[in-house]
PDB file of C-alpha atoms in Angstrom:
ATOM      1  CA  MET Q 215     138.244-147.560 -80.723  1.00  0.00           C
ATOM      2  CA  ALA Q 216     139.593-144.896 -78.504  1.00  0.00           C
ATOM      3  CA  GLN Q 217     141.430-141.858 -79.974  1.00  0.00           C
ATOM      4  CA  GLN Q 218     144.744-142.892 -77.972  1.00  0.00           C
ATOM      5  CA  GLU Q 219     144.746-146.257 -79.490  1.00  0.00           C
ATOM      6  CA  ILE Q 220     144.345-144.715 -83.054  1.00  0.00           C
ATOM      7  CA  GLU Q 221     147.317-142.384 -82.318  1.00  0.00           C
ATOM      8  CA  ALA Q 222     149.428-145.286 -81.001  1.00  0.00           C
ATOM      9  CA  ARG Q 223     148.862-147.091 -84.296  1.00  0.00           C
ATOM     10  CA  SER Q 224     150.017-144.101 -86.458  1.00  0.00           C
ATOM     11  CA  THR Q 225     153.408-144.465 -88.102  1.00  0.00           C
ATOM     12  CA  PRO Q 226     156.251-142.097 -87.501  1.00  0.00           C
ATOM     13  CA  GLY Q 227     155.784-140.768 -90.971  1.00  0.00           C
ATOM     14  CA  GLU Q 228     152.067-140.255 -90.466  1.00  0.00           C
ATOM     15  CA  LEU Q 229     152.780-138.209 -87.359  1.00  0.00           C
ATOM     16  CA  LEU Q 230     155.624-136.368 -88.968  1.00  0.00           C
ATOM     17  CA  GLY Q 231     153.356-135.608 -91.914  1.00  0.00           C
ATOM     18  CA  ARG Q 232     150.431-134.346 -89.572  1.00  0.00           C
ATOM     19  CA  GLU Q 233     152.950-132.285 -87.684  1.00  0.00           C
ATOM     20  CA  PHE Q 234     154.339-130.679 -90.783  1.00  0.00           C
ATOM     21  CA  ILE Q 235     150.846-129.807 -92.274  1.00  0.00           C
ATOM     22  CA  THR Q 236     149.835-128.391 -89.016  1.00  0.00           C
ATOM     23  CA  SER Q 237     152.827-126.064 -88.846  1.00  0.00           C
ATOM     24  CA  VAL Q 238     152.145-125.000 -92.613  1.00  0.00           C
ATOM     25  CA  VAL Q 239     148.449-124.278 -91.896  1.00  0.00           C
ATOM     26  CA  VAL Q 240     149.106-122.196 -88.781  1.00  0.00           C
ATOM     27  CA  PHE Q 241     151.935-120.416 -90.428  1.00  0.00           C
ATOM     28  CA  HIS Q 242     149.618-119.453 -93.302  1.00  0.00           C
ATOM     29  CA  GLU Q 243     146.882-118.339 -91.065  1.00  0.00           C
ATOM     30  CA  VAL Q 244     149.120-115.951 -89.251  1.00  0.00           C
ATOM     31  CA  VAL Q 245     150.519-114.807 -92.602  1.00  0.00           C
ATOM     32  CA  GLY Q 246     146.999-114.331 -93.976  1.00  0.00           C
ATOM     33  CA  ARG Q 247     145.957-112.377 -90.800  1.00  0.00           C
ATOM     34  CA  ALA Q 248     149.108-110.219 -91.115  1.00  0.00           C
ATOM     35  CA  MET Q 249     148.292-109.300 -94.810  1.00  0.00           C
ATOM     36  CA  GLY Q 250     144.328-108.857 -94.096  1.00  0.00           C
ATOM     37  CA  LEU Q 251     143.634-112.032 -96.076  1.00  0.00           C
ATOM     38  CA  SER Q 252     142.274-115.576 -95.479  1.00  0.00           C
ATOM     39  CA  PRO Q 253     144.938-118.272 -95.880  1.00  0.00           C
ATOM     40  CA  VAL Q 254     143.111-119.425 -99.075  1.00  0.00           C
ATOM     41  CA  GLU Q 255     143.151-115.808-100.651  1.00  0.00           C
ATOM     42  CA  ARG Q 256     146.836-115.656 -99.697  1.00  0.00           C
ATOM     43  CA  LYS Q 257     147.722-118.866-101.281  1.00  0.00           C
ATOM     44  CA  CYS Q 258     145.811-117.848-104.416  1.00  0.00           C
ATOM     45  CA  MET Q 259     147.900-115.020-104.699  1.00  0.00           C
ATOM     46  CA  ASP Q 260     150.884-117.015-104.417  1.00  0.00           C
ATOM     47  CA  VAL Q 261     149.618-119.137-107.248  1.00  0.00           C
ATOM     48  CA  LEU Q 262     149.006-116.168-109.330  1.00  0.00           C
ATOM     49  CA  LYS Q 263     152.546-114.989-108.687  1.00  0.00           C
ATOM     50  CA  ARG Q 264     154.082-118.317-109.552  1.00  0.00           C
ATOM     51  CA  LEU Q 265     152.019-119.081-112.805  1.00  0.00           C
ATOM     52  CA  GLY Q 266     151.310-115.410-113.871  1.00  0.00           C
ATOM     53  CA  PRO Q 267     148.014-114.494-115.497  1.00  0.00           C
ATOM     54  CA  VAL Q 268     145.694-117.484-115.692  1.00  0.00           C
ATOM     55  CA  SER Q 269     142.167-118.189-116.031  1.00  0.00           C
ATOM     56  CA  ALA Q 270     139.771-118.993-113.177  1.00  0.00           C
ATOM     57  CA  GLY Q 271     139.583-122.608-114.527  1.00  0.00           C
ATOM     58  CA  GLU Q 272     143.345-122.706-114.460  1.00  0.00           C
ATOM     59  CA  ILE Q 273     143.123-121.493-110.781  1.00  0.00           C
ATOM     60  CA  ALA Q 274     140.557-124.334-109.998  1.00  0.00           C
ATOM     61  CA  ASP Q 275     142.691-127.001-111.639  1.00  0.00           C
ATOM     62  CA  HIS Q 276     145.772-126.144-109.707  1.00  0.00           C
ATOM     63  CA  THR Q 277     144.151-125.832-106.238  1.00  0.00           C
ATOM     64  CA  GLY Q 278     141.188-128.304-106.546  1.00  0.00           C
ATOM     65  CA  LEU Q 279     138.750-125.706-105.603  1.00  0.00           C
ATOM     66  CA  THR Q 280     135.430-125.508-107.472  1.00  0.00           C
ATOM     67  CA  SER Q 281     134.813-123.007-110.182  1.00  0.00           C
ATOM     68  CA  GLY Q 282     132.290-121.188-107.917  1.00  0.00           C
ATOM     69  CA  ALA Q 283     134.703-121.105-104.967  1.00  0.00           C
ATOM     70  CA  VAL Q 284     137.382-119.713-107.236  1.00  0.00           C
ATOM     71  CA  THR Q 285     134.963-117.030-108.609  1.00  0.00           C
ATOM     72  CA  GLY Q 286     134.269-115.726-105.145  1.00  0.00           C
ATOM     73  CA  LEU Q 287     137.887-115.939-104.167  1.00  0.00           C
ATOM     74  CA  ILE Q 288     138.806-113.919-107.223  1.00  0.00           C
ATOM     75  CA  ASP Q 289     135.898-111.418-106.576  1.00  0.00           C
ATOM     76  CA  ARG Q 290     137.319-110.732-102.999  1.00  0.00           C
ATOM     77  CA  LEU Q 291     140.919-110.253-104.282  1.00  0.00           C
ATOM     78  CA  VAL Q 292     139.750-107.892-107.049  1.00  0.00           C
ATOM     79  CA  LYS Q 293     137.653-105.996-104.497  1.00  0.00           C
ATOM     80  CA  ALA Q 294     140.528-105.689-102.077  1.00  0.00           C
ATOM     81  CA  GLY Q 295     142.729-104.447-104.949  1.00  0.00           C
ATOM     82  CA  PHE Q 296     145.212-107.344-105.113  1.00  0.00           C
ATOM     83  CA  ALA Q 297     144.036-108.866-108.390  1.00  0.00           C
ATOM     84  CA  GLU Q 298     142.184-107.811-111.416  1.00  0.00           C
ATOM     85  CA  ARG Q 299     140.520-109.521-114.378  1.00  0.00           C
ATOM     86  CA  ALA Q 300     142.190-108.735-117.842  1.00  0.00           C
ATOM     87  CA  ARG Q 301     141.945-109.903-121.378  1.00  0.00           C
ATOM     88  CA  ASP Q 302     144.493-112.441-122.349  1.00  0.00           C
ATOM     89  CA  GLU Q 303     147.248-111.112-124.530  1.00  0.00           C
ATOM     90  CA  HIS Q 304     147.213-114.047-126.957  1.00  0.00           C
ATOM     91  CA  ASP Q 305     143.514-114.570-127.106  1.00  0.00           C
ATOM     92  CA  ARG Q 306     141.422-111.540-126.393  1.00  0.00           C
ATOM     93  CA  ARG Q 307     138.161-113.624-125.999  1.00  0.00           C
ATOM     94  CA  LYS Q 308     139.703-115.120-122.902  1.00  0.00           C
ATOM     95  CA  VAL Q 309     139.747-113.510-119.401  1.00  0.00           C
ATOM     96  CA  VAL Q 310     142.587-113.993-117.052  1.00  0.00           C
ATOM     97  CA  VAL Q 311     143.346-113.005-113.452  1.00  0.00           C
ATOM     98  CA  GLN Q 312     146.561-111.269-112.612  1.00  0.00           C
ATOM     99  CA  LEU Q 313     147.960-109.621-109.566  1.00  0.00           C
ATOM    100  CA  THR Q 314     147.892-105.928-109.497  1.00  0.00           C
ATOM    101  CA  THR Q 315     151.079-103.640-108.488  1.00  0.00           C
ATOM    102  CA  ASN Q 316     150.671-103.147-104.762  1.00  0.00           C
ATOM    103  CA  ASP Q 317     153.818-101.631-103.110  1.00  0.00           C
ATOM    104  CA  GLU Q 318     152.177-102.077 -99.603  1.00  0.00           C
ATOM    105  CA  MET Q 319     151.507-105.773-100.301  1.00  0.00           C
ATOM    106  CA  ASN Q 320     154.994-106.061-101.650  1.00  0.00           C
ATOM    107  CA  ARG Q 321     156.499-104.597 -98.445  1.00  0.00           C
ATOM    108  CA  ARG Q 322     154.473-106.887 -96.278  1.00  0.00           C
ATOM    109  CA  THR Q 323     155.422-109.918 -98.286  1.00  0.00           C
ATOM    110  CA  GLU Q 324     159.006-109.202 -98.206  1.00  0.00           C
ATOM    111  CA  SER Q 325     159.095-108.617 -94.530  1.00  0.00           C
ATOM    112  CA  ILE Q 326     157.215-111.996 -93.981  1.00  0.00           C
ATOM    113  CA  PHE Q 327     158.847-114.201 -96.610  1.00  0.00           C
ATOM    114  CA  GLY Q 328     162.370-112.771 -96.768  1.00  0.00           C
ATOM    115  CA  PRO Q 329     163.527-114.318 -93.573  1.00  0.00           C
ATOM    116  CA  LEU Q 330     161.517-117.376 -94.213  1.00  0.00           C
ATOM    117  CA  GLY Q 331     163.365-117.718 -97.620  1.00  0.00           C
ATOM    118  CA  ALA Q 332     166.797-117.256 -96.050  1.00  0.00           C
ATOM    119  CA  ASP Q 333     166.022-119.872 -93.336  1.00  0.00           C
ATOM    120  CA  MET Q 334     164.842-122.381 -96.135  1.00  0.00           C
ATOM    121  CA  HIS Q 335     167.873-121.817 -98.148  1.00  0.00           C
ATOM    122  CA  GLU Q 336     170.143-122.387 -95.180  1.00  0.00           C
ATOM    123  CA  LEU Q 337     168.133-125.598 -94.446  1.00  0.00           C
ATOM    124  CA  MET Q 338     168.194-126.960 -98.060  1.00  0.00           C
ATOM    125  CA  SER Q 339     171.904-126.330 -98.134  1.00  0.00           C
ATOM    126  CA  THR Q 340     172.457-129.140 -95.711  1.00  0.00           C
ATOM    127  CA  TYR Q 341     171.100-131.676 -98.081  1.00  0.00           C
ATOM    128  CA  SER Q 342     172.778-133.132-101.440  1.00  0.00           C
ATOM    129  CA  ALA Q 343     171.388-132.820-104.673  1.00  0.00           C
ATOM    130  CA  GLU Q 344     170.168-136.456-104.678  1.00  0.00           C
ATOM    131  CA  GLU Q 345     168.420-135.780-101.380  1.00  0.00           C
ATOM    132  CA  LEU Q 346     166.834-132.681-102.658  1.00  0.00           C
ATOM    133  CA  ALA Q 347     165.462-134.648-105.714  1.00  0.00           C
ATOM    134  CA  VAL Q 348     163.834-137.089-103.341  1.00  0.00           C
ATOM    135  CA  ILE Q 349     162.498-134.404-101.118  1.00  0.00           C
ATOM    136  CA  ALA Q 350     161.106-132.470-104.246  1.00  0.00           C
ATOM    137  CA  ASP Q 351     159.504-135.845-105.512  1.00  0.00           C
ATOM    138  CA  PHE Q 352     157.802-136.336-102.201  1.00  0.00           C
ATOM    139  CA  GLN Q 353     156.484-132.633-102.087  1.00  0.00           C
ATOM    140  CA  ARG Q 354     155.228-132.875-105.618  1.00  0.00           C
ATOM    141  CA  ARG Q 355     153.329-136.058-105.012  1.00  0.00           C
ATOM    142  CA  THR Q 356     151.989-135.046-101.638  1.00  0.00           C
ATOM    143  CA  SER Q 357     150.757-131.840-103.318  1.00  0.00           C
ATOM    144  CA  ASP Q 358     148.942-133.870-105.990  1.00  0.00           C
ATOM    145  CA  VAL Q 359     147.308-136.126-103.255  1.00  0.00           C
ATOM    146  CA  LEU Q 360     146.119-132.992-101.274  1.00  0.00           C
ATOM    147  CA  VAL Q 361     144.758-131.400-104.432  1.00  0.00           C
ATOM    148  CA  ALA Q 362     142.902-134.672-105.244  1.00  0.00           C
ATOM    149  CA  ASN Q 363     141.391-135.019-101.795  1.00  0.00           C
ATOM    150  CA  THR Q 364     140.467-131.463-101.765  1.00  0.00           C
ATOM    151  CA  ARG Q 365     138.320-132.035-104.964  1.00  0.00           C
ATOM    152  CA  ARG Q 366     136.946-135.415-103.345  1.00  0.00           C
ATOM    153  CA  LEU Q 367     135.931-133.452-100.177  1.00  0.00           C
ATOM    154  CA  LEU Q 368     134.339-130.746-102.148  1.00  0.00           C
ATOM    155  CA  GLU Q 369     132.418-132.989-104.269  1.00  0.00           C
ATOM    156  CA  GLN Q 370     131.159-134.819-101.186  1.00  0.00           C
ATOM    157  CA  GLN Q 371     130.139-131.415 -99.759  1.00  0.00           C
ATOM    158  CA  ALA Q 372     128.212-130.550-102.854  1.00  0.00           C
ATOM    159  CA  ASP Q 373     126.485-134.123-102.996  1.00  0.00           C
ATOM    160  CA  HIS Q 374     125.363-133.653 -99.271  1.00  0.00           C
ATOM    161  CA  GLU Q 375     124.125-130.158 -99.960  1.00  0.00           C
ATOM    162  CA  ARG Q 376     121.627-131.531-102.724  1.00  0.00           C
TER     163      ARG Q 376
END
């Protein structure tokens, strides 16, 4: 079947989803480049900012990445001075990963995400509370699907390499 026939069969929702995902990926590629990070490193920092100090296993669970990939990711963030490994405050036997204080990164982040946040706030103010609840449900469920498929692909790649 020709690619054009496959595209013609795509539903408007599929096409909108693909367009949305493309814009997100390209945006984060440009953001990562502006910050001297890969998109995955940048998003891992976002996970750490949202969750606070967490174990490498929790990062893997949250992202769908393998523990080996997360270890390498953390190593790169530590080496670049953006994160550090520390003892958990509640269980000294446990090691957590946390962001370091980095004034330059904070300035870059604000210059990039401040205007985006304002634009998103303006956009979201055009929806009712009920509509926002549906949008939030869709985003949560879409994130779960993406994480599950990230895991599936990584498992397939690991099986192929064996």
